[in-house]
Amino acid sequence: MQLFNIVLACLLYVPFISCFSQESIQLTELAKESENFIIEIHNSDISILDGPRDYYTVLIFTTSDPSHNCKQCENVHKFITQVSNSWFADHSESHMLTFINIDLNDKKNGKLFNMVNLQTVPHIWLIAPNPSLEYGNPNKIFEDPYLEFKVPQVSTDKQALEFAQFLSDQLQRSILIRDEDMLFKFAKTFIITFSVIVIIRKKGPSKLTATRKKTVVSLLAIAVMLLYICGYQYTVQNAVPFIAKNDKGEVIFISGGQHYQFGVETFIVGANYALLAASLLSLTYIGKYKVNERSVISSENNKILLVTLNTVAVYLLYSCLTSIVLRKDHNYPFGYTKLF
């Protein structure tokens, strides 16, 4: 019975394997031997793509030469690496897709760039199968129609998702992007946080170390809550710059878009909320304060002055918040004094 099952499995496996061409299988094996499953082209030799193709081809025209100073090429390498690793993790036996990198760091690859009249990098082409090609001229692949992936100006993670979706739409195969650095990120965050806590406990001022744990935890919770409310997660996920400059070289602290913000805005708005809350608490405390001979506030006049100063502070801080909103939405109807 066991022998029968083995024979049956072999009979089923043989026609399944015969569906794939020898070339596609060889490319898959070559990809498995290549870093991140991306096959590198050298000396303009693309003979591995010669003949009929029953597989899709991703052609990456890029450069890793530091003298070319191509920052976008670095991003392209990062997100394509994510996608190629994810594809081969799930679909390596499909032999449907191969990733080919043509890098100008190898000067002899310039011949291929000239052949397709490319003067800039990076470019990402997806070329469909063409089983009707004959052997003898691998450069024929450049005569086939292709789809070009336009790299969106978003974070690397989102670029990977967009590229994966681009491939999925054409190949009808889902690609699950795996973040291989999650464990590393967790470990790094844990070590940094733990180290800061230990340093504060061991080396911090006596007043800080003597503070009740409940108070410290409460302050940390409020700080974290303010960061997330004010858009910390957005800036991390979209890899937005911390600060920017306009065409005149002037620093921009507040962006003008309703659906965008710089990293520094997280701290500006967070600090504004914290100061506004502190001013309100201070105003409430001073308003209820009992003036007597032994009190810190020596007279009612001083109390009135402090109440007035706190009231002005609350107004200015709230005006600062509404000014930020007005910078992003000029039709906001509830603004106070416009400070900037």
Coordinates of C-alpha atoms in Angstrom, one line a residue:
M1 CA 0.0 0.0 0.0
Q2 CA 2.8 2.4 0.9
L3 CA 4.6 1.6 -2.4
F4 CA 1.3 2.4 -4.3
N5 CA 1.1 5.8 -2.6
I6 CA 4.7 6.6 -3.5
V7 CA 4.1 5.6 -7.2
L8 CA 0.9 7.6 -7.3
A9 CA 2.6 10.7 -5.8
C10 CA 5.4 10.4 -8.4
L11 CA 2.9 10.2 -11.3
L12 CA 1.1 13.3 -10.0
Y13 CA 4.4 15.2 -9.5
V14 CA 5.9 14.6 -12.9
P15 CA 3.1 16.3 -14.9
F16 CA 3.1 19.1 -12.3
I17 CA 6.8 19.7 -12.8
S18 CA 6.5 19.5 -16.6
C19 CA 4.3 22.7 -16.5
F20 CA 7.5 24.7 -15.8
S21 CA 10.2 25.3 -18.3
Q22 CA 13.8 24.3 -17.5
E23 CA 14.8 28.0 -17.8
S24 CA 12.3 29.2 -15.1
I25 CA 13.5 26.4 -12.8
Q26 CA 17.1 27.3 -13.3
L27 CA 16.4 31.0 -12.6
T28 CA 14.6 30.1 -9.4
E29 CA 17.6 28.0 -8.3
L30 CA 20.0 30.9 -9.3
A31 CA 17.8 33.3 -7.3
K32 CA 18.0 31.1 -4.2
E33 CA 21.8 31.3 -4.4
S34 CA 21.7 35.1 -4.8
E35 CA 21.5 37.6 -2.0
N36 CA 17.9 38.5 -1.3
F37 CA 16.8 36.3 -4.3
I38 CA 17.8 39.1 -6.7
I39 CA 20.0 38.0 -9.6
E40 CA 22.9 40.5 -10.4
I41 CA 23.9 41.2 -14.0
H42 CA 27.5 41.7 -14.8
N43 CA 29.3 42.7 -18.0
S44 CA 25.9 43.3 -19.7
D45 CA 25.5 39.5 -19.9
I46 CA 21.7 38.7 -19.8
S47 CA 22.1 35.3 -21.4
I48 CA 20.1 33.8 -18.6
L49 CA 17.0 35.5 -20.1
D50 CA 17.6 34.0 -23.6
G51 CA 14.8 32.2 -25.3
P52 CA 11.1 31.8 -24.6
R53 CA 9.9 32.9 -21.2
D54 CA 7.0 31.4 -19.2
Y55 CA 7.7 33.7 -16.2
Y56 CA 7.5 37.3 -15.3
T57 CA 10.7 39.4 -15.1
V58 CA 11.3 42.4 -12.8
L59 CA 14.2 44.4 -14.3
I60 CA 15.7 46.9 -11.9
F61 CA 17.9 49.6 -13.4
T62 CA 19.8 51.2 -10.6
T63 CA 23.2 52.2 -9.3
S64 CA 25.0 51.5 -6.0
D65 CA 28.0 53.6 -7.0
P66 CA 28.6 56.2 -4.2
S67 CA 29.8 58.7 -6.7
H68 CA 26.4 58.8 -8.3
N69 CA 24.8 59.9 -5.0
C70 CA 21.5 58.2 -5.8
K71 CA 19.5 58.2 -2.5
Q72 CA 16.4 57.0 -4.2
C73 CA 18.3 54.0 -5.5
E74 CA 19.1 53.0 -1.9
N75 CA 15.3 53.2 -1.0
V76 CA 14.5 51.1 -4.1
H77 CA 16.9 48.4 -3.1
K78 CA 15.4 48.3 0.4
F79 CA 11.8 47.9 -0.6
I80 CA 12.5 45.5 -3.5
T81 CA 14.5 43.4 -1.1
Q82 CA 11.5 43.2 1.2
V83 CA 9.2 42.2 -1.7
S84 CA 11.7 39.6 -3.2
N85 CA 12.2 37.9 0.2
S86 CA 8.5 37.8 0.8
W87 CA 7.7 36.5 -2.7
F88 CA 10.2 33.6 -2.4
A89 CA 9.0 32.8 1.1
D90 CA 5.6 32.0 -0.3
H91 CA 5.9 31.3 -4.0
S92 CA 9.4 30.0 -4.7
E93 CA 8.1 26.8 -6.3
S94 CA 5.8 28.7 -8.6
H95 CA 8.7 29.7 -10.9
M96 CA 6.5 32.6 -12.0
L97 CA 8.8 35.6 -11.2
T98 CA 12.4 36.5 -11.3
F99 CA 14.2 39.6 -10.0
I100 CA 17.0 40.9 -12.2
N101 CA 19.2 43.8 -11.0
I102 CA 21.2 45.8 -13.6
D103 CA 23.6 48.0 -11.6
L104 CA 25.6 50.8 -13.0
N105 CA 28.2 50.2 -10.4
D106 CA 29.5 47.7 -12.9
K107 CA 30.5 50.1 -15.7
K108 CA 30.1 47.4 -18.3
N109 CA 26.4 47.3 -17.6
G110 CA 26.2 50.8 -19.2
K111 CA 25.8 49.0 -22.6
L112 CA 22.4 47.8 -21.5
F113 CA 21.4 51.3 -20.3
N114 CA 22.3 52.7 -23.7
M115 CA 20.4 49.9 -25.5
V116 CA 17.2 51.0 -23.8
N117 CA 18.0 54.7 -23.9
L118 CA 17.9 55.2 -20.1
Q119 CA 19.6 58.3 -18.9
T120 CA 18.4 58.3 -15.3
V121 CA 18.0 55.8 -12.4
P122 CA 16.2 54.1 -10.8
H123 CA 13.7 52.4 -13.1
I124 CA 11.7 49.2 -12.3
W125 CA 10.1 47.3 -15.2
L126 CA 7.8 44.3 -15.1
I127 CA 8.0 42.3 -18.3
A128 CA 5.3 39.7 -19.0
P129 CA 6.0 36.1 -20.3
N130 CA 6.7 35.6 -24.0
P131 CA 6.8 31.9 -24.9
S132 CA 7.1 32.7 -28.6
L133 CA 10.7 34.0 -28.5
E134 CA 13.5 32.0 -30.0
Y135 CA 17.0 31.3 -28.7
G136 CA 20.0 33.3 -29.8
N137 CA 19.3 36.9 -28.8
P138 CA 18.6 37.6 -25.1
N139 CA 18.4 41.3 -25.8
K140 CA 15.0 40.6 -27.4
I141 CA 13.5 41.0 -23.9
F142 CA 13.9 44.7 -24.2
E143 CA 11.6 44.7 -27.3
D144 CA 8.7 43.3 -25.3
P145 CA 6.1 45.6 -23.7
Y146 CA 6.6 46.3 -20.1
L147 CA 4.9 48.0 -17.1
E148 CA 6.9 50.5 -15.2
F149 CA 6.5 50.9 -11.4
K150 CA 6.5 54.5 -10.5
V151 CA 8.1 54.8 -7.0
P152 CA 5.7 56.7 -4.8
Q153 CA 7.2 59.4 -2.5
V154 CA 6.2 57.7 0.8
S155 CA 8.0 55.7 3.4
T156 CA 10.0 52.6 2.5
D157 CA 7.5 50.3 4.2
K158 CA 4.6 51.8 2.1
Q159 CA 6.7 51.6 -1.0
A160 CA 7.1 47.9 -0.4
L161 CA 3.4 47.5 0.0
E162 CA 2.7 49.5 -3.2
F163 CA 5.2 47.4 -5.1
A164 CA 3.8 44.2 -3.7
Q165 CA 0.3 45.3 -4.8
F166 CA 1.6 46.2 -8.2
L167 CA 3.0 42.7 -8.7
S168 CA 0.0 41.0 -7.2
D169 CA -2.4 42.8 -9.6
Q170 CA -0.4 41.4 -12.6
L171 CA 0.5 37.9 -11.3
Q172 CA -2.7 37.2 -9.4
R173 CA -0.7 36.1 -6.4
S174 CA -0.9 37.7 -3.0
I175 CA 2.4 38.8 -1.5
L176 CA 2.6 39.1 2.3
I177 CA 5.2 41.6 3.3
R178 CA 7.2 40.4 6.3
D179 CA 9.0 42.9 8.5
E180 CA 12.1 41.0 9.4
D181 CA 13.3 43.7 11.8
M182 CA 10.4 43.6 14.2
L183 CA 12.4 41.5 16.8
F184 CA 15.4 43.8 16.4
K185 CA 13.2 46.9 16.8
F186 CA 11.6 45.5 19.9
A187 CA 15.0 44.5 21.5
K188 CA 16.4 48.0 20.7
T189 CA 13.5 49.8 22.2
F190 CA 13.5 47.6 25.3
I191 CA 17.2 48.0 25.9
I192 CA 17.1 51.8 25.4
T193 CA 14.1 52.2 27.7
F194 CA 15.5 49.9 30.4
S195 CA 18.9 51.7 30.3
V196 CA 17.3 55.1 30.7
I197 CA 15.3 53.9 33.7
V198 CA 18.4 52.3 35.3
I199 CA 20.4 55.5 34.7
I200 CA 17.7 57.7 36.2
R201 CA 17.3 55.4 39.2
K202 CA 21.1 55.2 39.8
K203 CA 22.4 58.5 38.7
G204 CA 19.4 60.9 38.8
P205 CA 19.0 63.7 41.3
S206 CA 17.8 62.7 44.7
K207 CA 14.4 64.4 44.2
L208 CA 13.8 62.5 41.1
T209 CA 14.7 59.1 42.5
A210 CA 12.8 59.9 45.6
T211 CA 9.6 60.6 43.6
R212 CA 6.9 58.1 44.2
K213 CA 6.7 55.4 41.5
K214 CA 3.0 56.2 41.0
T215 CA 3.9 59.8 40.1
V216 CA 6.7 58.7 37.7
V217 CA 4.4 56.2 36.0
S218 CA 1.7 58.8 35.7
L219 CA 4.0 61.3 34.1
L220 CA 5.4 58.8 31.7
A221 CA 1.9 57.7 30.7
I222 CA 0.9 61.3 30.1
A223 CA 4.0 61.9 28.0
V224 CA 3.5 58.8 25.9
M225 CA -0.2 59.6 25.4
L226 CA 0.6 63.1 24.3
L227 CA 3.2 61.8 21.8
Y228 CA 0.7 59.4 20.2
I229 CA -2.2 61.9 20.3
C230 CA 0.0 64.5 18.5
G231 CA 1.0 62.2 15.6
Y232 CA 4.2 60.3 16.6
Q233 CA 3.0 57.1 15.0
Y234 CA 2.2 58.9 11.8
T235 CA 5.6 60.4 11.5
V236 CA 7.3 57.0 12.2
Q237 CA 5.1 55.1 9.7
N238 CA 5.5 57.6 7.0
A239 CA 9.2 58.4 7.7
V240 CA 8.5 62.2 7.4
P241 CA 11.4 64.6 8.0
F242 CA 11.8 66.0 11.5
I243 CA 12.1 69.5 10.2
A244 CA 12.2 71.1 6.7
K245 CA 13.2 74.2 4.9
N246 CA 11.4 76.2 2.2
D247 CA 12.9 77.3 -1.1
K248 CA 14.4 80.4 0.6
G249 CA 16.2 78.2 3.1
E250 CA 13.9 79.2 6.0
V251 CA 13.1 76.6 8.6
I252 CA 9.5 75.3 8.5
F253 CA 8.1 74.2 11.9
I254 CA 4.4 73.8 10.9
S255 CA 3.4 72.3 7.5
G256 CA 0.5 73.8 5.6
G257 CA -1.3 70.5 4.7
Q258 CA -4.2 69.2 6.6
H259 CA -3.1 65.6 6.1
Y260 CA 0.6 66.0 6.7
Q261 CA 3.0 67.1 9.5
F262 CA 6.7 67.3 10.3
G263 CA 8.2 65.4 13.1
V264 CA 8.9 68.6 15.1
E265 CA 5.1 69.3 15.1
T266 CA 4.6 66.3 17.4
F267 CA 6.7 67.9 20.1
I268 CA 5.4 71.4 19.5
V269 CA 1.7 70.4 19.8
G270 CA 2.5 68.0 22.6
A271 CA 4.3 70.7 24.6
N272 CA 1.5 73.1 23.9
Y273 CA -1.1 70.6 25.3
A274 CA 1.1 70.0 28.4
L275 CA 1.6 73.7 29.1
L276 CA -2.1 74.4 28.6
A277 CA -3.0 71.6 31.0
A278 CA -0.5 72.9 33.6
S279 CA -1.8 76.5 33.2
L280 CA -5.4 75.3 33.8
L281 CA -4.4 73.3 36.8
S282 CA -2.3 76.2 38.2
L283 CA -5.3 78.6 37.6
T284 CA -7.6 76.3 39.4
Y285 CA -5.2 75.9 42.3
I286 CA -4.5 79.6 42.7
G287 CA -8.2 80.4 42.4
K288 CA -8.9 78.2 45.5
Y289 CA -5.7 79.3 47.3
K290 CA -6.3 80.7 50.8
V291 CA -4.2 83.7 51.6
N292 CA -3.1 84.1 55.2
E293 CA -0.1 85.2 57.2
R294 CA 1.8 82.0 56.7
S295 CA 0.9 81.4 53.0
V296 CA 3.4 81.6 50.2
I297 CA 1.1 84.1 48.4
S298 CA 1.3 87.0 50.8
S299 CA -1.6 89.1 49.7
E300 CA -4.8 89.1 47.7
N301 CA -3.3 91.5 45.2
N302 CA -0.5 89.0 44.4
K303 CA -3.1 86.3 44.1
I304 CA -5.1 88.4 41.6
L305 CA -1.9 89.1 39.6
L306 CA -1.1 85.4 39.4
V307 CA -4.6 84.6 38.3
T308 CA -4.4 87.2 35.6
L309 CA -1.0 85.9 34.4
N310 CA -2.4 82.4 34.3
T311 CA -5.5 83.5 32.4
V312 CA -3.3 85.3 29.8
A313 CA -1.1 82.2 29.5
V314 CA -4.2 79.9 28.9
Y315 CA -5.5 82.3 26.3
L316 CA -2.1 82.5 24.5
L317 CA -1.6 78.8 24.6
Y318 CA -5.0 78.1 23.2
S319 CA -4.4 80.8 20.5
C320 CA -1.2 78.9 19.6
L321 CA -3.2 75.7 19.1
T322 CA -5.8 77.5 16.9
S323 CA -3.1 79.2 15.0
I324 CA -1.6 75.8 14.1
V325 CA -5.1 74.7 12.9
L326 CA -5.5 77.9 10.9
R327 CA -2.2 77.2 9.2
K328 CA -3.6 74.0 8.0
D329 CA -7.2 75.1 7.5
H330 CA -7.7 78.8 6.7
N331 CA -11.5 78.4 7.1
Y332 CA -11.4 77.1 10.7
P333 CA -14.2 79.2 12.4
F334 CA -13.1 79.0 16.0
G335 CA -9.7 80.6 16.0
Y336 CA -8.5 83.0 18.7
T337 CA -5.7 85.5 18.2
K338 CA -3.5 84.4 15.2
L339 CA 0.0 84.3 16.5
F340 CA 1.8 83.1 13.4

